[in-house]
Amino acid sequence: MSKQTIQWYPGHMHKARKEIAEVMPQMDLIIEVLDARIPYSSSNPMISDLRGDTPCIKILNKSDLADPIVTAQWLEYLELEEGVKAYALTTQDPAEIRKIPQLIRALVPNKEGAHKVIKAMIMGIPNVGKSTTINILANRIIAKTGNEPAVTKQQQRIKLDDGIVLSDTPGMLWPKVQNPLSGYRLASTGAIKDTAIEYDDIGMYAAEYLCKTYPDAMRKRYKLDNLDKTDIELLEDIGRGRGCLGPGGLVDLNKAAAILINELRTAKICRISLETPAMAEAEKKAVIERLALEGVKIKKRKPKKKRR
């Protein structure tokens, strides 16, 4: 598997970033919707830079697809950042999503009262369920939804029944994904278009990671006997078992990858998380060190709270 750096930044995203930067100072609170399977990789670093000290609710959406043990670790980790509250939710349970307004009011206490309007902005990268979340909160179809990334392409304001005005924003990636592993995770979960990275490579990344992290589930799902193999050999075994054979009996890696990625995305293998807080910390450090060698300046993030 070759390590590819993903650059995928449609024009509407560049425009959205400029518009968001202009209105951000007017916001009382930011809601960032993350993919519970990849909270680090699905967190746009530009959002943290843009929001400054504005309180933030981080929603770990699709938690029904993620490993619950790892999700619990992420909730604790994310709340170490000052002004952040984190919640694991799923749009498959609308009742949980409808609790968001009371979470907003709890974080903006100085705006309590029947006539106090709270201005909140909801943000997130493509395909994390942001539009579906908005539709549930509004009790009507406001935002266009779809499994393809970059469905929402312009900002809009939605007035909720709870005295909250919600500003929607396009699903916004950043110009360059500096961490190659984050790129593969974003591709594995469908946050970026499948054409942004070689599909075979995504499949090999997923096969290797899942066989190491969820070996029992992989053995059961794909009838694998030996997991001590290279990434391409594992993907070939998966494809062979599913009949993905081409001329001469060779495994069609593209078809094998398509099967594996689809079953990862839909949790047919098991509930999967593709990264942990410990992995994120190690990878952030590696990226900072690499960029320092390249002479790239890194903005300092907000300090984390001390553990109690």
Coordinates of C-alpha atoms in Angstrom, one line a residue:
M1 CA 0.0 0.0 0.0
S2 CA 1.5 3.3 -1.1
K3 CA 1.0 6.3 1.2
Q4 CA -0.9 9.0 -0.7
T5 CA -1.5 12.6 0.4
I6 CA -5.1 13.6 -0.4
Q7 CA -5.8 17.0 -1.9
W8 CA -9.5 17.5 -2.5
Y9 CA -10.8 21.1 -2.0
P10 CA -13.7 22.0 -4.3
G11 CA -14.2 25.7 -5.0
H12 CA -17.3 26.1 -2.9
M13 CA -15.3 25.0 0.2
H14 CA -12.8 27.8 -0.3
K15 CA -15.6 30.3 -0.6
A16 CA -17.4 28.8 2.5
R17 CA -14.2 29.2 4.6
K18 CA -14.0 32.9 3.9
E19 CA -17.7 33.4 4.6
I20 CA -17.5 31.4 7.9
A21 CA -14.5 33.4 9.1
E22 CA -16.6 36.6 8.6
V23 CA -19.6 35.5 10.6
M24 CA -17.9 33.4 13.2
P25 CA -17.5 36.3 15.7
Q26 CA -21.3 36.7 15.8
M27 CA -21.9 33.1 16.9
D28 CA -22.7 32.1 20.5
L29 CA -21.8 28.4 20.0
I30 CA -20.4 26.0 17.4
I31 CA -21.6 22.5 16.8
E32 CA -19.0 20.2 15.1
V33 CA -20.4 17.0 13.8
L34 CA -17.8 14.2 13.7
D35 CA -17.8 10.6 12.5
A36 CA -17.6 8.5 15.7
R37 CA -15.4 6.0 13.9
I38 CA -12.8 8.6 13.1
P39 CA -13.2 11.6 15.5
Y40 CA -9.6 12.8 14.9
S41 CA -9.5 12.4 11.1
S42 CA -13.0 13.9 10.7
S43 CA -12.2 17.0 12.7
N44 CA -11.3 19.8 10.4
P45 CA -8.3 21.7 11.9
M46 CA -9.6 24.9 10.3
I47 CA -12.8 24.7 12.5
S48 CA -10.7 24.9 15.6
D49 CA -8.7 27.8 14.3
L50 CA -11.9 29.7 13.2
R51 CA -13.9 29.2 16.3
G52 CA -11.4 30.7 18.7
D53 CA -12.8 30.7 22.3
T54 CA -16.5 30.1 21.2
P55 CA -18.0 27.2 23.1
C56 CA -18.3 24.0 21.1
I57 CA -20.4 20.9 21.1
K58 CA -18.7 18.0 19.4
I59 CA -21.3 15.4 18.2
L60 CA -19.8 12.0 17.5
N61 CA -22.4 10.9 15.0
K62 CA -22.8 7.4 13.6
S63 CA -22.0 6.0 17.0
D64 CA -24.1 3.0 16.3
L65 CA -21.4 2.0 13.7
A66 CA -18.4 2.7 16.0
D67 CA -16.7 0.5 18.6
P68 CA -18.5 1.6 21.9
I69 CA -15.3 1.1 24.0
V70 CA -13.3 3.3 21.8
T71 CA -16.1 5.9 21.6
A72 CA -16.1 6.2 25.4
Q73 CA -12.3 7.0 25.2
W74 CA -12.9 9.7 22.6
L75 CA -15.6 11.4 24.7
E76 CA -13.3 11.7 27.6
Y77 CA -10.4 12.8 25.4
L78 CA -12.3 15.5 23.5
E79 CA -13.6 17.1 26.7
L80 CA -10.1 17.8 27.8
E81 CA -10.1 20.8 25.4
E82 CA -11.4 24.0 27.1
G83 CA -15.0 25.0 26.2
V84 CA -15.8 21.6 24.6
K85 CA -18.6 19.2 25.4
A86 CA -18.8 15.9 23.5
Y87 CA -21.7 13.6 22.9
A88 CA -22.1 10.3 21.1
L89 CA -25.3 10.3 19.0
T90 CA -26.8 8.7 15.9
T91 CA -29.3 10.0 13.5
Q92 CA -30.9 6.6 13.6
D93 CA -32.3 7.7 17.0
P94 CA -34.0 11.1 16.4
A95 CA -35.0 11.4 20.0
E96 CA -31.4 11.7 21.0
I97 CA -30.7 14.3 18.3
R98 CA -33.6 16.4 19.5
K99 CA -31.8 16.8 22.8
I100 CA -29.2 19.0 21.1
P101 CA -31.1 22.4 21.8
Q102 CA -31.0 21.8 25.5
L103 CA -27.3 21.0 25.3
I104 CA -26.8 24.3 23.5
R105 CA -28.6 26.3 26.1
A106 CA -26.6 24.6 28.9
L107 CA -23.4 25.8 27.2
V108 CA -24.7 29.4 26.7
P109 CA -26.2 30.2 30.1
N110 CA -26.0 34.0 29.7
K111 CA -28.6 33.7 26.9
E112 CA -31.3 31.9 29.0
G113 CA -34.8 33.3 28.7
A114 CA -37.8 33.2 26.4
H115 CA -36.7 36.1 24.3
K116 CA -33.0 35.4 24.1
V117 CA -32.0 34.1 20.7
I118 CA -28.9 31.9 20.5
K119 CA -26.9 31.9 17.3
A120 CA -25.3 28.6 16.6
M121 CA -23.3 27.3 13.7
I122 CA -23.2 23.7 12.7
M123 CA -20.1 22.5 10.9
G124 CA -18.5 19.2 9.8
I125 CA -16.7 17.6 7.0
P126 CA -18.7 15.9 4.2
N127 CA -20.8 12.8 4.8
V128 CA -20.8 12.8 8.6
G129 CA -24.6 13.2 8.9
K130 CA -24.7 16.9 9.4
S131 CA -27.6 17.5 7.0
T132 CA -29.7 14.7 8.5
T133 CA -29.1 16.1 12.0
I134 CA -30.4 19.5 10.8
N135 CA -33.5 18.0 9.3
I136 CA -34.3 16.2 12.5
L137 CA -33.8 19.3 14.6
A138 CA -36.0 21.4 12.2
N139 CA -38.7 18.7 12.0
R140 CA -38.7 19.1 8.2
I141 CA -36.5 18.7 5.2
I142 CA -34.2 21.7 5.2
A143 CA -30.9 20.3 4.1
K144 CA -30.2 18.0 1.2
T145 CA -28.9 14.6 2.3
G146 CA -27.0 11.9 0.6
N147 CA -24.2 9.3 1.0
E148 CA -22.0 11.2 -1.4
P149 CA -19.6 13.8 0.1
A150 CA -20.1 17.5 -0.5
V151 CA -23.9 17.5 -0.9
T152 CA -24.4 20.8 0.9
K153 CA -22.7 23.6 -1.1
Q154 CA -24.0 26.9 0.4
Q155 CA -24.8 28.3 3.8
Q156 CA -28.3 28.7 5.1
R157 CA -30.0 29.8 8.4
I158 CA -32.6 27.7 10.1
K159 CA -34.8 29.0 12.9
L160 CA -35.5 26.2 15.4
D161 CA -38.5 26.1 17.8
D162 CA -36.2 26.6 20.8
G163 CA -35.2 30.2 20.2
I164 CA -32.1 29.0 18.4
V165 CA -31.0 30.2 15.0
L166 CA -28.8 27.5 13.4
S167 CA -26.4 28.4 10.5
D168 CA -25.7 25.5 8.3
T169 CA -22.4 25.4 6.4
P170 CA -21.1 23.2 3.5
G171 CA -19.3 20.0 4.4
M172 CA -15.8 21.5 4.5
L173 CA -12.5 19.6 4.1
W174 CA -9.2 21.3 4.3
P175 CA -6.8 21.9 1.3
K176 CA -4.4 19.1 2.2
V177 CA -4.7 16.1 4.5
Q178 CA -1.3 16.1 6.1
N179 CA -1.6 12.7 7.8
P180 CA -1.7 9.9 5.2
L181 CA -3.4 7.6 7.6
S182 CA -6.2 10.1 8.1
G183 CA -6.6 10.2 4.3
Y184 CA -7.2 6.4 4.2
R185 CA -9.7 6.7 7.1
L186 CA -11.6 9.5 5.4
A187 CA -11.7 7.4 2.3
S188 CA -12.7 4.2 4.1
T189 CA -15.8 5.9 5.7
G190 CA -16.8 7.8 2.6
A191 CA -16.0 11.3 3.7
I192 CA -14.2 12.0 0.5
K193 CA -15.1 10.8 -3.0
D194 CA -14.0 7.3 -3.9
T195 CA -12.1 8.7 -6.8
A196 CA -9.8 10.8 -4.6
I197 CA -7.6 7.8 -3.8
E198 CA -6.9 4.5 -5.4
Y199 CA -9.6 2.1 -4.3
D200 CA -7.2 -0.9 -4.1
D201 CA -5.1 1.1 -1.7
I202 CA -8.1 1.8 0.5
G203 CA -9.0 -1.9 0.6
M204 CA -5.4 -2.9 1.5
Y205 CA -5.3 -0.3 4.3
A206 CA -8.7 -1.5 5.6
A207 CA -7.8 -5.2 5.4
E208 CA -4.5 -4.8 7.3
Y209 CA -6.0 -2.6 10.0
L210 CA -9.1 -4.6 10.6
C211 CA -7.3 -7.9 10.7
K212 CA -5.0 -6.5 13.4
T213 CA -7.6 -4.7 15.4
Y214 CA -10.7 -6.9 14.9
P215 CA -9.2 -10.3 14.1
D216 CA -12.1 -12.5 15.4
A217 CA -14.7 -10.5 13.4
M218 CA -12.6 -10.7 10.2
R219 CA -12.0 -14.4 10.5
K220 CA -15.7 -15.0 11.0
R221 CA -16.9 -12.7 8.3
Y222 CA -14.5 -13.7 5.5
K223 CA -13.6 -17.2 6.6
L224 CA -9.9 -16.3 7.0
D225 CA -7.5 -18.9 8.5
N226 CA -4.2 -17.0 8.5
L227 CA -4.1 -13.3 9.3
D228 CA -0.3 -13.1 9.4
K229 CA 0.0 -11.9 5.8
T230 CA 0.7 -8.7 3.9
D231 CA -2.1 -6.2 3.2
I232 CA -2.4 -7.3 -0.4
E233 CA -2.5 -11.0 0.5
L234 CA -5.3 -10.3 3.0
L235 CA -7.3 -8.4 0.4
E236 CA -6.7 -11.3 -2.1
D237 CA -7.9 -13.8 0.4
I238 CA -11.1 -11.8 1.0
G239 CA -11.7 -11.4 -2.7
R240 CA -11.0 -15.1 -3.4
G241 CA -13.5 -16.1 -0.7
R242 CA -16.2 -13.8 -2.3
G243 CA -15.6 -15.0 -5.8
C244 CA -13.9 -11.8 -7.1
L245 CA -11.9 -13.6 -9.7
G246 CA -10.8 -12.3 -13.1
P247 CA -9.1 -13.9 -16.1
G248 CA -6.7 -16.7 -15.2
G249 CA -8.1 -17.0 -11.7
L250 CA -6.5 -13.7 -10.5
V251 CA -8.3 -11.8 -7.8
D252 CA -9.9 -8.6 -8.9
L253 CA -8.6 -6.3 -6.1
N254 CA -11.0 -3.5 -7.0
K255 CA -14.0 -5.7 -6.5
A256 CA -12.6 -7.2 -3.3
A257 CA -11.9 -3.7 -2.0
A258 CA -15.5 -2.6 -2.9
I259 CA -16.9 -5.5 -0.8
L260 CA -14.7 -4.8 2.2
I261 CA -15.2 -1.1 2.2
N262 CA -19.0 -1.4 1.9
E263 CA -19.2 -3.9 4.7
L264 CA -16.9 -1.7 6.9
R265 CA -19.1 1.4 6.2
T266 CA -22.3 -0.5 7.1
A267 CA -20.9 -2.3 10.2
K268 CA -21.6 -5.7 8.7
I269 CA -18.2 -6.9 10.0
C270 CA -18.7 -5.5 13.5
R271 CA -18.9 -2.0 15.1
I272 CA -15.5 -0.6 14.1
S273 CA -13.4 2.4 15.1
L274 CA -10.5 3.2 12.9
E275 CA -8.5 5.3 15.4
T276 CA -8.1 5.8 19.1
P277 CA -7.0 8.9 21.1
A278 CA -3.5 7.3 21.6
M279 CA -3.2 6.8 17.9
A280 CA -4.2 10.4 17.2
E281 CA -1.7 11.8 19.7
A282 CA 1.2 9.8 18.1
E283 CA 0.2 10.7 14.6
K284 CA -0.2 14.5 15.4
K285 CA 3.3 14.4 16.9
A286 CA 4.7 12.7 13.8
V287 CA 3.0 15.2 11.4
I288 CA 4.3 18.2 13.5
E289 CA 7.8 16.8 13.4
R290 CA 7.7 16.2 9.7
L291 CA 6.3 19.6 8.9
A292 CA 8.9 21.2 11.2
L293 CA 11.6 19.5 9.1
E294 CA 9.9 20.9 6.0
G295 CA 9.9 24.4 7.5
V296 CA 6.1 24.7 7.9
K297 CA 4.8 26.7 10.9
I298 CA 2.1 25.1 13.0
K299 CA -0.5 27.1 14.9
K300 CA -0.7 26.2 18.6
R301 CA -3.9 24.6 19.7
K302 CA -5.9 25.6 22.8
P303 CA -4.5 24.0 26.0
K304 CA -6.3 21.0 27.3
K305 CA -7.9 20.8 30.7
K306 CA -6.1 18.9 33.4
R307 CA -7.5 15.5 34.2
R308 CA -9.4 15.4 37.5

